Coordinates of C-alpha atoms in Angstrom, one line a residue:
X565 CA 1.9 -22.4 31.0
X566 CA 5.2 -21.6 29.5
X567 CA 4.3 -17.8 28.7
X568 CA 8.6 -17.4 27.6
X569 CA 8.5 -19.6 24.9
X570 CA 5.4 -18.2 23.6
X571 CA 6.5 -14.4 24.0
X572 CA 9.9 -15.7 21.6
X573 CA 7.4 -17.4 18.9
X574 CA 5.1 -14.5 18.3
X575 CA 8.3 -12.9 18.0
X576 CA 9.9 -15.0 15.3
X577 CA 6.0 -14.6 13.8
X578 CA 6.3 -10.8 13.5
X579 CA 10.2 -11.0 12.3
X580 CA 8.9 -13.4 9.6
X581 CA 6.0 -10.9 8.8
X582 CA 8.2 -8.3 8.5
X583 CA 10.0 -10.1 6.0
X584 CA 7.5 -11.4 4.1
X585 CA 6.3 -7.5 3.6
X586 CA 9.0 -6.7 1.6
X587 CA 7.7 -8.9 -1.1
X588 CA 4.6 -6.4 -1.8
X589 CA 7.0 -3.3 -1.4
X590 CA 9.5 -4.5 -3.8
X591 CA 6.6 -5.2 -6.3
X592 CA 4.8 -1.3 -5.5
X593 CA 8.6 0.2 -6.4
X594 CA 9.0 -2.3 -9.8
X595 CA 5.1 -0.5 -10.5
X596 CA 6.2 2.9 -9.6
X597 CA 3.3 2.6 -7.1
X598 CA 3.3 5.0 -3.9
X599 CA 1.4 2.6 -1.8
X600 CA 4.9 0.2 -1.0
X601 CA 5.6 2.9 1.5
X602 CA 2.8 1.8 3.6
X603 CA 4.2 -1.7 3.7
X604 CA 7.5 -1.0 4.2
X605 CA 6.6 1.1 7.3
X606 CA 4.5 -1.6 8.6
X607 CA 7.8 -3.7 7.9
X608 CA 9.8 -1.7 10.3
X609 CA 7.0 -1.8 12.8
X610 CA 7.1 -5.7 12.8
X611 CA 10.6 -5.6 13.0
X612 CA 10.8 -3.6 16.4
X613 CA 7.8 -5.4 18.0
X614 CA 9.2 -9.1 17.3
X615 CA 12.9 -8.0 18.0
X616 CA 11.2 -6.6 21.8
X617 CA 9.3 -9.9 21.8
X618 CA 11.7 -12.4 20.6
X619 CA 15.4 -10.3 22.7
X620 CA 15.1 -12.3 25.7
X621 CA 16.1 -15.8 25.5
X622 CA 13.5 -18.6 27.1
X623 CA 14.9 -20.5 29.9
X624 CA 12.5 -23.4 29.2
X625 CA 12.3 -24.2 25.4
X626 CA 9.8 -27.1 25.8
X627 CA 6.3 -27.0 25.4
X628 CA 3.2 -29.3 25.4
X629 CA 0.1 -29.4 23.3
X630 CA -1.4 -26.1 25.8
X631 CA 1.2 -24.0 24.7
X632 CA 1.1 -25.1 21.2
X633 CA -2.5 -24.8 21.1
X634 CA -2.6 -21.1 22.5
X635 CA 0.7 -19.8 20.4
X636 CA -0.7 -20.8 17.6
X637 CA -4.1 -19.1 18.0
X638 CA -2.0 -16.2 19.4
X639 CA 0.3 -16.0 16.2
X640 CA -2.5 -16.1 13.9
X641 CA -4.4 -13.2 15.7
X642 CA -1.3 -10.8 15.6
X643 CA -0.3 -11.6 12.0
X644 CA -3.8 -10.3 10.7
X645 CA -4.0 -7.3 13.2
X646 CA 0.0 -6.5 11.6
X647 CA -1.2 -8.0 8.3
X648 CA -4.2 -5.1 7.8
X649 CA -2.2 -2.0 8.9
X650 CA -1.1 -1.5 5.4
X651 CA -4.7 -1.7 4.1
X652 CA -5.6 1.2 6.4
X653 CA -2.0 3.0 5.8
X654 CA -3.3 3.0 2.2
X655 CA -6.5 4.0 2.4
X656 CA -7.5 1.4 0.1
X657 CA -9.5 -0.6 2.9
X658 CA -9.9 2.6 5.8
X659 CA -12.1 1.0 8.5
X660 CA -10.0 -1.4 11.0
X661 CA -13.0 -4.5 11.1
X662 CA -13.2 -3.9 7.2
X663 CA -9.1 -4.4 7.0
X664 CA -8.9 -7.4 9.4
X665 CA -11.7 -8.7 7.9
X666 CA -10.1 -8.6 4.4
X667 CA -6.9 -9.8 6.2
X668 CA -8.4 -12.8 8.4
X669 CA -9.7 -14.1 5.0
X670 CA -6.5 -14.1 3.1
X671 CA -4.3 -15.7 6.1
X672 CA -6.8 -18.3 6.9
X673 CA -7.5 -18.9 3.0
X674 CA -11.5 -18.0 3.0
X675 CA -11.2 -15.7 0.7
X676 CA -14.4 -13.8 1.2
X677 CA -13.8 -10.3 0.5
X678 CA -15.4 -6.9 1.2
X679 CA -13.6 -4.9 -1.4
X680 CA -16.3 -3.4 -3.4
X681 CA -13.9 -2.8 -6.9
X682 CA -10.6 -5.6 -7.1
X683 CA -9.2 -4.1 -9.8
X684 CA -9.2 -0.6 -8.3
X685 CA -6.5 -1.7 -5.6
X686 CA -2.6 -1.2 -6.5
X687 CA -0.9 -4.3 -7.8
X688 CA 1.3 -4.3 -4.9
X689 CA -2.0 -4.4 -2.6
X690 CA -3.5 -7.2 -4.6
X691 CA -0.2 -9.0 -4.8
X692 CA -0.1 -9.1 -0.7
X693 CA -4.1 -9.9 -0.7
X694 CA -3.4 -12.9 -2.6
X695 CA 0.1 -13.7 -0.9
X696 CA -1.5 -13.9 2.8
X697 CA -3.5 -17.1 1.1
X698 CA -0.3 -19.1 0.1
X699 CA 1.5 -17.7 3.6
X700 CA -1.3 -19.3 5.3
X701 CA -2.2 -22.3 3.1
X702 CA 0.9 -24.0 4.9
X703 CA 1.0 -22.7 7.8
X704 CA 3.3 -19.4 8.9
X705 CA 4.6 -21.5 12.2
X706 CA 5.2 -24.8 9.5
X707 CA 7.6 -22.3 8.0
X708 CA 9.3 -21.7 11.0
X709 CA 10.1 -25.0 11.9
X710 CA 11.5 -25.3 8.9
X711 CA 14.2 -22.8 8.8
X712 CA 14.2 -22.0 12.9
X713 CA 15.0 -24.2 15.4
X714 CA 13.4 -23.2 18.5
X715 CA 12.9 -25.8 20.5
X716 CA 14.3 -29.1 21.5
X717 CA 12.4 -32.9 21.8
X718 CA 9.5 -33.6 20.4
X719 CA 8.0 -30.3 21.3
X720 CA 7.8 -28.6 17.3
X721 CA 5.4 -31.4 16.6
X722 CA 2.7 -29.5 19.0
X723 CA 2.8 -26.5 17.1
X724 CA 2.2 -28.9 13.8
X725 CA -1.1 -30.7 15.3
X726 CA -2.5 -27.1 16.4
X727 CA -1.8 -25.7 13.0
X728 CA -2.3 -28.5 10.5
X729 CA -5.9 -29.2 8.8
X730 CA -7.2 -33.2 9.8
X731 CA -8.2 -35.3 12.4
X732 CA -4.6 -36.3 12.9
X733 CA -1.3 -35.4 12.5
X734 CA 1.7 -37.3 12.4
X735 CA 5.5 -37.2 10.9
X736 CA 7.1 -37.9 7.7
X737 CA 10.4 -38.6 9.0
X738 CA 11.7 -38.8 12.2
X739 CA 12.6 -34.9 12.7
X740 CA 9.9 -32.5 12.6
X741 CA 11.6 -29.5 10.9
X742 CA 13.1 -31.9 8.0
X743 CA 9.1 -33.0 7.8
X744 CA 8.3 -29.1 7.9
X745 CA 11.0 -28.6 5.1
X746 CA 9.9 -31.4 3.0
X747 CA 6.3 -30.2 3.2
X748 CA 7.3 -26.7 2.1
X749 CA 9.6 -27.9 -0.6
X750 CA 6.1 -29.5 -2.2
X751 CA 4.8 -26.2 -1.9
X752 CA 6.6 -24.1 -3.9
X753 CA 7.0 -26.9 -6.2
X754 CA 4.0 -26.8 -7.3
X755 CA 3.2 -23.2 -7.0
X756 CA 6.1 -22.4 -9.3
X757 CA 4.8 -25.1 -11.6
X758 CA 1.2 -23.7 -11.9
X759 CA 2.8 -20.1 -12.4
X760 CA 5.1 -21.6 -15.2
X761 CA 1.8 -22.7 -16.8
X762 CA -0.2 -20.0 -16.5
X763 CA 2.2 -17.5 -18.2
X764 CA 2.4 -19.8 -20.7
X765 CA -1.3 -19.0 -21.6
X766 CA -0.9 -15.3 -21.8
X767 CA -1.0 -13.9 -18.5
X768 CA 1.5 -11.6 -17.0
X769 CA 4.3 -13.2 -14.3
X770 CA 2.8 -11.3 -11.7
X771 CA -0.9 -12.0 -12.6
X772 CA 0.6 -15.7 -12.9
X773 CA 2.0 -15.3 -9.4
X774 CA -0.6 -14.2 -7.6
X775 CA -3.3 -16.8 -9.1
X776 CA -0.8 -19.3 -8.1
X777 CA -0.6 -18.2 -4.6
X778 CA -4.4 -18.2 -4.4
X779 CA -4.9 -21.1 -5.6
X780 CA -1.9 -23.4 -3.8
X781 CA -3.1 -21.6 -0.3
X782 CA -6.7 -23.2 -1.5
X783 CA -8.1 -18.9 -0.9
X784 CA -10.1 -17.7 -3.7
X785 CA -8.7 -13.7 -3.6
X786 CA -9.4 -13.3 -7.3
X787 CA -7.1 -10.2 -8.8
X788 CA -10.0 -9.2 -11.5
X789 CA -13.8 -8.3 -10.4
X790 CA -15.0 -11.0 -12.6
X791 CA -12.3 -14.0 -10.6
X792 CA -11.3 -16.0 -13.0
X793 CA -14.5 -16.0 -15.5
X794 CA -13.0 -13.5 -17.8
X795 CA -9.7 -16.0 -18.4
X796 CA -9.2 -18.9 -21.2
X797 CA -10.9 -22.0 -20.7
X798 CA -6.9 -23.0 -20.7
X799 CA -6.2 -21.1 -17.8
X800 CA -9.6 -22.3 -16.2
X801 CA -8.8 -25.7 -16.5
X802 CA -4.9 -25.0 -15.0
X803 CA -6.1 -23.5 -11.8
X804 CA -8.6 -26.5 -12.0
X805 CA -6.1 -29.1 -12.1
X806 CA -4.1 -27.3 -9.3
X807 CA -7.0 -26.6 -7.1
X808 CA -7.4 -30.5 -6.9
X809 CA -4.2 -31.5 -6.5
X810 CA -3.6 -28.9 -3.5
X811 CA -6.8 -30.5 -2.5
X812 CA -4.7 -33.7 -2.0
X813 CA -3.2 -34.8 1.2
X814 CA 0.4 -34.2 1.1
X815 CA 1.2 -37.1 2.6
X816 CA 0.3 -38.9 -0.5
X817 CA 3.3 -36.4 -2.7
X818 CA 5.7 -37.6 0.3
X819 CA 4.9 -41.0 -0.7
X820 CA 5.8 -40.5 -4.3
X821 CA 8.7 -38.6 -3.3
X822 CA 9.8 -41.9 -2.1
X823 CA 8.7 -44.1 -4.8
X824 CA 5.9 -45.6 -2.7
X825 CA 3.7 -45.4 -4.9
X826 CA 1.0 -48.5 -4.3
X827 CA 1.0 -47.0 -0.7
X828 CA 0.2 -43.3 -2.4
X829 CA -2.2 -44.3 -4.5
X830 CA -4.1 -46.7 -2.6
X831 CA -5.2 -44.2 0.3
X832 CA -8.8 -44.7 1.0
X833 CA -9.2 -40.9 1.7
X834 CA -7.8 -39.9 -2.1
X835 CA -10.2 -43.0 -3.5
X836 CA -13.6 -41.0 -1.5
X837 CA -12.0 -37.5 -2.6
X838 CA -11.6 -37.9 -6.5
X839 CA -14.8 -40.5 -6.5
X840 CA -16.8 -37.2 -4.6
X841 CA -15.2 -34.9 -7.5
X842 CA -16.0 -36.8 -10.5
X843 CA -19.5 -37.7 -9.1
X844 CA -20.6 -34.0 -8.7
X845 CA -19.0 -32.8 -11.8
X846 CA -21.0 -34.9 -13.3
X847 CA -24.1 -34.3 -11.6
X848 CA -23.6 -30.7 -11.8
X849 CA -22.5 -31.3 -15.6
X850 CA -25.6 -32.6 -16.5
X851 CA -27.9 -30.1 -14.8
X852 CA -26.2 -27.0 -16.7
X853 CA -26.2 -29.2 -20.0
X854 CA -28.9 -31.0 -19.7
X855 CA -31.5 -28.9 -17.5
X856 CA -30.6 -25.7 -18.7
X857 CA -29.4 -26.4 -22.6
X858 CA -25.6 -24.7 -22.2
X859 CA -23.1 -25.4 -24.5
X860 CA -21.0 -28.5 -23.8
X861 CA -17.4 -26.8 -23.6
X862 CA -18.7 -24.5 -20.9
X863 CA -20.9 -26.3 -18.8
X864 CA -18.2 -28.9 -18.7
X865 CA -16.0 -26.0 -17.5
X866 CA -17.6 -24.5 -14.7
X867 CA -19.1 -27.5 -13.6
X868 CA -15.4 -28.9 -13.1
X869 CA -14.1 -25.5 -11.8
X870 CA -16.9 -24.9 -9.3
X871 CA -16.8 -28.8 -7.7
X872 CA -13.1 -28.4 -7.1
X873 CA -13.1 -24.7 -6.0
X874 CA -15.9 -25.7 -3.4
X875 CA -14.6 -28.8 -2.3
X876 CA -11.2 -27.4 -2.2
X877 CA -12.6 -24.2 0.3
X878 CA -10.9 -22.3 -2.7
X879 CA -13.3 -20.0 -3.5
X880 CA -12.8 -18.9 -7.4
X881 CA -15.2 -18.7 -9.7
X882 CA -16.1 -18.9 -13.0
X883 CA -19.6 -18.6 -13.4
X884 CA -22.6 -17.0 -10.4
X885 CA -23.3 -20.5 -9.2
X886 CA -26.0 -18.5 -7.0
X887 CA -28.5 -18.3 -10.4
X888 CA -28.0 -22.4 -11.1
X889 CA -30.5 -24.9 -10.1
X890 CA -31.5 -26.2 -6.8
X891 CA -29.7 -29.5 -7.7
X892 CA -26.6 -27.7 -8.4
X893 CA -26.7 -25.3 -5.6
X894 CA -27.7 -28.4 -3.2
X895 CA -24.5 -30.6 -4.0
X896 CA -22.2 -26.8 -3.9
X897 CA -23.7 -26.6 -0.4
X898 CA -22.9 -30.0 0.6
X899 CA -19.1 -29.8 -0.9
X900 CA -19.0 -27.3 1.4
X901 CA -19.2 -29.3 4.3
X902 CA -17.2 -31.8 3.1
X903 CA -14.1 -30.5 2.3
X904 CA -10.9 -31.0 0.8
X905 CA -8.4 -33.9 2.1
X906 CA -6.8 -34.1 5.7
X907 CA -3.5 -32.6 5.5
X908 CA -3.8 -30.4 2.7
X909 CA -4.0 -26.5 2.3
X910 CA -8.3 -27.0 1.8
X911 CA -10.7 -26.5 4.1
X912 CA -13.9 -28.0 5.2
X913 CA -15.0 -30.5 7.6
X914 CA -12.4 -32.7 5.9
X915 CA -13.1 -36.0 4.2
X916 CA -11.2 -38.7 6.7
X917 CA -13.8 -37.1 9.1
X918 CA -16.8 -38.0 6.6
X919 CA -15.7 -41.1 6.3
X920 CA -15.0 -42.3 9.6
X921 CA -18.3 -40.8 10.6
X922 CA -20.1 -42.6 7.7
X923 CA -18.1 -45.8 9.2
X924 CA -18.8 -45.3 12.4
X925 CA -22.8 -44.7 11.8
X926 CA -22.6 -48.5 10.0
X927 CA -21.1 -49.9 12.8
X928 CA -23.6 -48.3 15.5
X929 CA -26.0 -50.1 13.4
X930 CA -24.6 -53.5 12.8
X931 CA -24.0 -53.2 16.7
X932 CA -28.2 -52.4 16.7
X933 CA -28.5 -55.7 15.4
X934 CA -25.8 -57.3 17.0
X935 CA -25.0 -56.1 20.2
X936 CA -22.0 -58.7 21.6
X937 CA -20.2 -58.1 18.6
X938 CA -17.0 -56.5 18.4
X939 CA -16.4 -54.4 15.0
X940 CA -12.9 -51.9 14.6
X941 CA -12.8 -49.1 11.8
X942 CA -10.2 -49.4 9.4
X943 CA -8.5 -46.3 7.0
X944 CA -6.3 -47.7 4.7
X945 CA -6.9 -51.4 6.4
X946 CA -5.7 -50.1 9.7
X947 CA -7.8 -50.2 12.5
X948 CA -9.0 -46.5 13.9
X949 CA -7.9 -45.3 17.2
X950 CA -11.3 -45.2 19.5
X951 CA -9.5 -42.1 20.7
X952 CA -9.8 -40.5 17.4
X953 CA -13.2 -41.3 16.6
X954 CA -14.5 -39.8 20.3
X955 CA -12.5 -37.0 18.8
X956 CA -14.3 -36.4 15.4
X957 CA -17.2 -36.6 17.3
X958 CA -16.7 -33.7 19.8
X959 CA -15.6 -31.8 16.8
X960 CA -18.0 -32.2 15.1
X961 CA -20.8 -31.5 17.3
X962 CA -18.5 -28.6 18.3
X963 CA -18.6 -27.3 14.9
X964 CA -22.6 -27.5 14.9
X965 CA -22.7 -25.3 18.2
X966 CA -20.5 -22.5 16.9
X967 CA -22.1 -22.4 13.5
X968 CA -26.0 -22.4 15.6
X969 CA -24.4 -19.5 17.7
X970 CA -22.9 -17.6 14.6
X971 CA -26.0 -17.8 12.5
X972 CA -28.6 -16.5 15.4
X973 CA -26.4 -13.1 15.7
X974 CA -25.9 -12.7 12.2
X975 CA -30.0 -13.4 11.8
X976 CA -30.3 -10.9 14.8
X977 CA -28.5 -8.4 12.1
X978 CA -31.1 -8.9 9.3
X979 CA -30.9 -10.3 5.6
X980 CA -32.3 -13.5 4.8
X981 CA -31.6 -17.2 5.8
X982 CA -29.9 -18.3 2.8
X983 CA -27.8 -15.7 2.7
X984 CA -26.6 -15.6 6.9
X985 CA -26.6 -19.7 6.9
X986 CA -24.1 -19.3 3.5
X987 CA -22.3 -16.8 5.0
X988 CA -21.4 -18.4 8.0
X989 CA -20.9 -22.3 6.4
X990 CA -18.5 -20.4 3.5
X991 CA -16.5 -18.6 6.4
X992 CA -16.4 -21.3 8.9
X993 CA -15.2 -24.2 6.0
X994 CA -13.3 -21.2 4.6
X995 CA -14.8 -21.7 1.4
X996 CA -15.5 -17.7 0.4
X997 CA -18.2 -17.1 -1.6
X998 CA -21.5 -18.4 -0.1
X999 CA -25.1 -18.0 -1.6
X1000 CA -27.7 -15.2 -2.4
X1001 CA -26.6 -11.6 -1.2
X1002 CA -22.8 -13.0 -0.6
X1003 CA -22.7 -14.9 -3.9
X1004 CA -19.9 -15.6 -6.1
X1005 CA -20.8 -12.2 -8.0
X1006 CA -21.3 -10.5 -4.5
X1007 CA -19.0 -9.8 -1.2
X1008 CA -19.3 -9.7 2.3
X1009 CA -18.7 -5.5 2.7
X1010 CA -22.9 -5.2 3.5
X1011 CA -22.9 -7.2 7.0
X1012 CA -23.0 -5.1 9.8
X1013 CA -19.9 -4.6 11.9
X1014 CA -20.6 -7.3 14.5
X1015 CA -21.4 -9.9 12.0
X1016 CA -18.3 -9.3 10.0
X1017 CA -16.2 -9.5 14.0
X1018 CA -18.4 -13.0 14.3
X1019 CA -17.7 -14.0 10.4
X1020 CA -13.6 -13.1 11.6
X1021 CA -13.9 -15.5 14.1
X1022 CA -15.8 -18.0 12.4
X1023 CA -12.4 -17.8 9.8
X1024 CA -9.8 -18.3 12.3
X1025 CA -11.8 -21.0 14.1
X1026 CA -12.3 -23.5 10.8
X1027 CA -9.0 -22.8 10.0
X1028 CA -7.5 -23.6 13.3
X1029 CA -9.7 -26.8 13.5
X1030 CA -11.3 -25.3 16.1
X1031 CA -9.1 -26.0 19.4
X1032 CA -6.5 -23.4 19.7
X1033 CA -9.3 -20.6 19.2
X1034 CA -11.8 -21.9 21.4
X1035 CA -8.5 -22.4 24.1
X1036 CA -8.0 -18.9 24.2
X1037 CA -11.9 -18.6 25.9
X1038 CA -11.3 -21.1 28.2
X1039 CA -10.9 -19.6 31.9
X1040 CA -8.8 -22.0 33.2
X1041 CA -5.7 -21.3 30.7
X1042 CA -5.9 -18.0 32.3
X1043 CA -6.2 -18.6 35.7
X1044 CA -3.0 -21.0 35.6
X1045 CA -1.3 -18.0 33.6
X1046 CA -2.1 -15.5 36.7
X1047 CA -1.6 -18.0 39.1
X1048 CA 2.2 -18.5 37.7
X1049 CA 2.5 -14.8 37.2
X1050 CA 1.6 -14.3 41.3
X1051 CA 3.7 -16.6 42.2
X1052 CA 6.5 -15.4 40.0
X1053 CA 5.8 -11.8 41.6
X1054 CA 5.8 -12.9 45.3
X1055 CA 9.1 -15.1 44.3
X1056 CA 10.7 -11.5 43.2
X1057 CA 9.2 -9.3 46.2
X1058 CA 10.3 -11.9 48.5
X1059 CA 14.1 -11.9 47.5

C-alpha cells in the first residue's frame, strides 16, 4: 500500500476544500450575513491540515487500483467530516451526526435532508448546501486531475474508475487529466447555461446559482421548504430539461464535441434511458389525468419533473408524490432502482447495468434451450467483456446484501416498512426523498442516531459504487498497511 501518495491526495483534497469555502464566505459578506465567519475559519483549518498532509513530497507517485480505491473512500470521508464543521460553527445544524448527515448528502448528491425549516438557514449556508451537490456531482478528485498533476503513467485513471458512476470507465483521449478537463469543461457549461435560463424567468442570480448546482450535481437540496413547487411551470420545466440531460452519459457530449454525432446518438444506453423517461411520464401522466381528474398543464408537469428527478437520483420536487396512486408510486419506486446513465452525475443502479442484466437473463435462457450454443452480449454492437458481466453481477448482489443489512437495523429502530425500505433505497441510489414519513413533503431529521450513521453510509457507499467503501472494511488492506509500517520501523531501529 502506497500510504505517501495517499497522505499527499487527502492533502490536495483539504487544500481544495479550503478553497472551495471561500465561495460561501464571500456570498455571507455580499449578504452582510455573520455566519461567513464560520466558513472562513473552517477555511483556515483545511488549509493547515492539507498543507501538514500534503508538505512532504512522495517518493513513489504510482499507484494501482488498491490505492485508488482506498484514497478515494478516504477523501470523501474527510471532505464531509471538514464539510459539516461550519454547520455546527453556526449553530444552524448543532449535533455532529445531524451535520455530517446533512453534509454526506450534499457531497454524494442524495440530497435527503434533516433540516426541519430551509428557508430559515443564511443564504450563505444554503448556498454551500447546495454547492457540495455540484462539488460532488463530478467528482472532487476528477477536479484534481484536472488542474494537478500528481502522478505519473497511467496511475490518475485509478482514481477515475473508483470515483466515476458505471460499470466501466474508460478515457476520452489519451491523457487522463485533459479527459478530466474536458469532462469539467461540460460541467460548467451547462451549469452556467441552466443559471442563464433560470434568471431569465425571474429568479435571483444566486437563487439561479444554487438551483443550478443542485440540479447539474443530480442532488435535490431545494433552497425553499416547498423545493421547487412554489416556482413557474417555466422554471419547472428548465430544471426538467437539465435534470435529463445531466442524466446523460457524458461520453455522448464528448462525442458531439467532436462532431460524432451518428456515434452519440446511436448509444444503446441513451435509446433505453429516454425510451424509460417518456414511457413513465406517460404512464404517470395518465394516472394524475386520467385516474385522478387534474388539470392537463399540471399533471403533465409533475409527472415529467418527478420521472426525471427520480430517475436522475435528483431528488426535487414539485408535487408530494407520497399521496399519488399505487401505479404512480410503483414506477417512482422502480426509477429508483434504475437510475440515471453510466457516466453521468445520477445515481442509481445505473441503466448499462439494467440492460446487460436484462441481456444476460435472455441469454441464460436461450442457453436453457440450447445448451451447445455460444451467444456474446453486445452494447452498442460490441460484444461485452464476460469480465464485466461477472462484475455487475457481484455488484449487484452486493448491493442487495447491504440494502437487507441496512433495512433490518433501521426496522430494529421502529417506523414502518415503507417508510425504512424508502429510506434506505432513496439513500443508497442517492435519490433523496423516499416514501411515507420521509416523503418529498417530509425529511430524514426523525430517524434515530444510528439509523441516520447507517443512512450516512448507505450515501457514501451508492455513490462510490460500492468498492472503495466496502475496501476500507476489508482486514487484509490493513494488515498489509501494518505489516509495511513494521517493517518500515524495524528498517529505522536497525540503522
Amino acid at each position: 500500500m502506497n500510504l505517501s501518495i495517499i497522505r499527499r491526495i487527502l492533502g490536495y483534497v483539504l487544500i481544495l476544500e479550503a478553497a472551495l469555502l471561500l465561495l460561501p464566505t464571500i456570498v455571507g459578506l455580499v449578504y452582510g450575513e455573520r455566519e461567513f465567519t464560520a466558513y472562513l475559519i473552517v477555511s483556515a483549518i483545511c488549509v493547515v491540515c492539507g498543507g501538514l498532509l500534503g508538505i512532504k513530497k512522495p517518493k513513489n507517485t504510482v499507484f494501482h487500483l488498491k490505492e485508488g480505491c482506498v484514497a478515494t473512500a478516504l477523501s470523501w470521508i474527510v471532505l464531509s467530516v471538514f464539510g459539516c464543521l461550519p454547520f455546527m460553527i453556526t449553530g444552524e445544524i448543532p449535533s455532529f451526526i445531524d451535520a455530517l448527515f446533512e453534509t454526506v448528502s450534499g457531497f454524494t448528491t442524495t440530497g435527503a435532508s434533516v433540516v426541519q425549516n430551509v428557508e430559515s438557514l443564511a443564504t450563505c449556508t444554503l448556498f454551500w448546501r447546495s454547492f457540495t451537490h455540484w462539488i460532488g456531482g463530478m467528482g472532487v478528485l476528477v477536479f484534481i486531475m484536472a488542474v494537478v498533476p500528481h502522478s505519473g503513467g497511467g496511475s490518475n485513471i485509478n482514481l477515475l474508475r473508483a470515483e466515476s458512476p458505471g460499470p466501466s470507465v474508460s478515457k476520452l483521449v489519451p491523457k487522463m487529466r485533459e479527459t478530466a478537463r474536458y469532462l469539467y469543461v461540460i460541467y460548467i457549461v451547462f451549469t452556467l447555461l441552466e443559471a442563464l435560463l433560470l434568471k431569465f424567468g425571474g429568479m435571483r442570480i444566486v437563487d439561479a446559482l444554487m438551483i443550478s448546482f443542485s440540479t447539474a450535481g443530480t442532488g435535490g437540496f431545494g433552497i425553499k421548504n416547498d423545493s421547487v413547487a412554489g416556482y413557474s411551470y417555466y422554471i419547472q420545466w428548465v430544471v426538467t430539461v437539465f435534470m435529463v440531460m445531466f442524466g446523460v452519459n457524458f461520453n455522448a457530449y464528448f462525442l458531439i464535441i467532436r462532431r460524432q454525432f451518428k456515434k452519440a446518438f446511436t448509444m444503446e444506453e441513451l435509446r433505453w434511458y429516454f425510451g424509460i423517461i417518456l414511457i413513465a411520464i406517460g404512464a404517470v401522466f395518465f394516472d394524475l389525468k386520467v385516474m385522478s381528474h387534474g388539470s392537463t398543464p399540471k399533471a403533465l408537469t409533475d409527472s415529467a419533473f418527478q420521472v426525471a428527478s427520480i430517475i436522475t437520483t435528483t431528488g426535487f420536487s414539485t408535487a408530494d408524490f407520497d399521496t399519488w396512486h399505487q401505479l404512480s408510486k410503483g414506477l417512482l419506486l422502480g426509477l429508483m432502482l434504475i437510475g440515471a446513465c453510466a457516466g453521468s452525475t445520477g445515481g442509481g443502479v445505473k441503466v448499462q447495468r439494467i440492460v446487460i442484466v436484462i441481456k444476460n437473463a435472455f441469454r441464460e435462457l436461450y442457453y436453457y434451450i440450447h445448451p451447445k450454443s455460444v451467444k456474446k452480449i453486445k452494447m452498442d454492437g460490441k460484444p461485452v467483456d464476460e469480465s464485466i458481466i461477472k462484475s455487475i453481477n457481484t455488484y449487484t448482489l452486493t448491493a442487495i446484501g447491504i440494502i437487507a443489512v441496512s433495512f433490518f437495523i433501521l426496522s430494529a429502530q421502529g417506523n414502518n416498512t415503507e417508510t425504512n425500505f424508502s429510506a434506505v433505497m432513496a439513500t443508497i441510489n442517492n435519490i433523496g426523498p423516499g416514501f411515507d414519513k420521509c416523503g418529498a413533503a417530509r425529511n430524514f431529521a426523525f430517524f434515530h442516531p444510528l439509523s441516520k450513521l447507517v443512512l450516512i453510509f448507505d450515501m457514501l457507499v451508492g455513490r462510490l459504487e460500492l468498492y472503495p467503501i466496502l475496501i476500507l472494511f476489508t482486514p487484509r488492506i490493513w494488515q498489509e498497511t501494518l505489516t509495511q509500517g513494521n517493517h518500515r520501523l524495524k528498517k529505522r531501529l536497525h540503522k
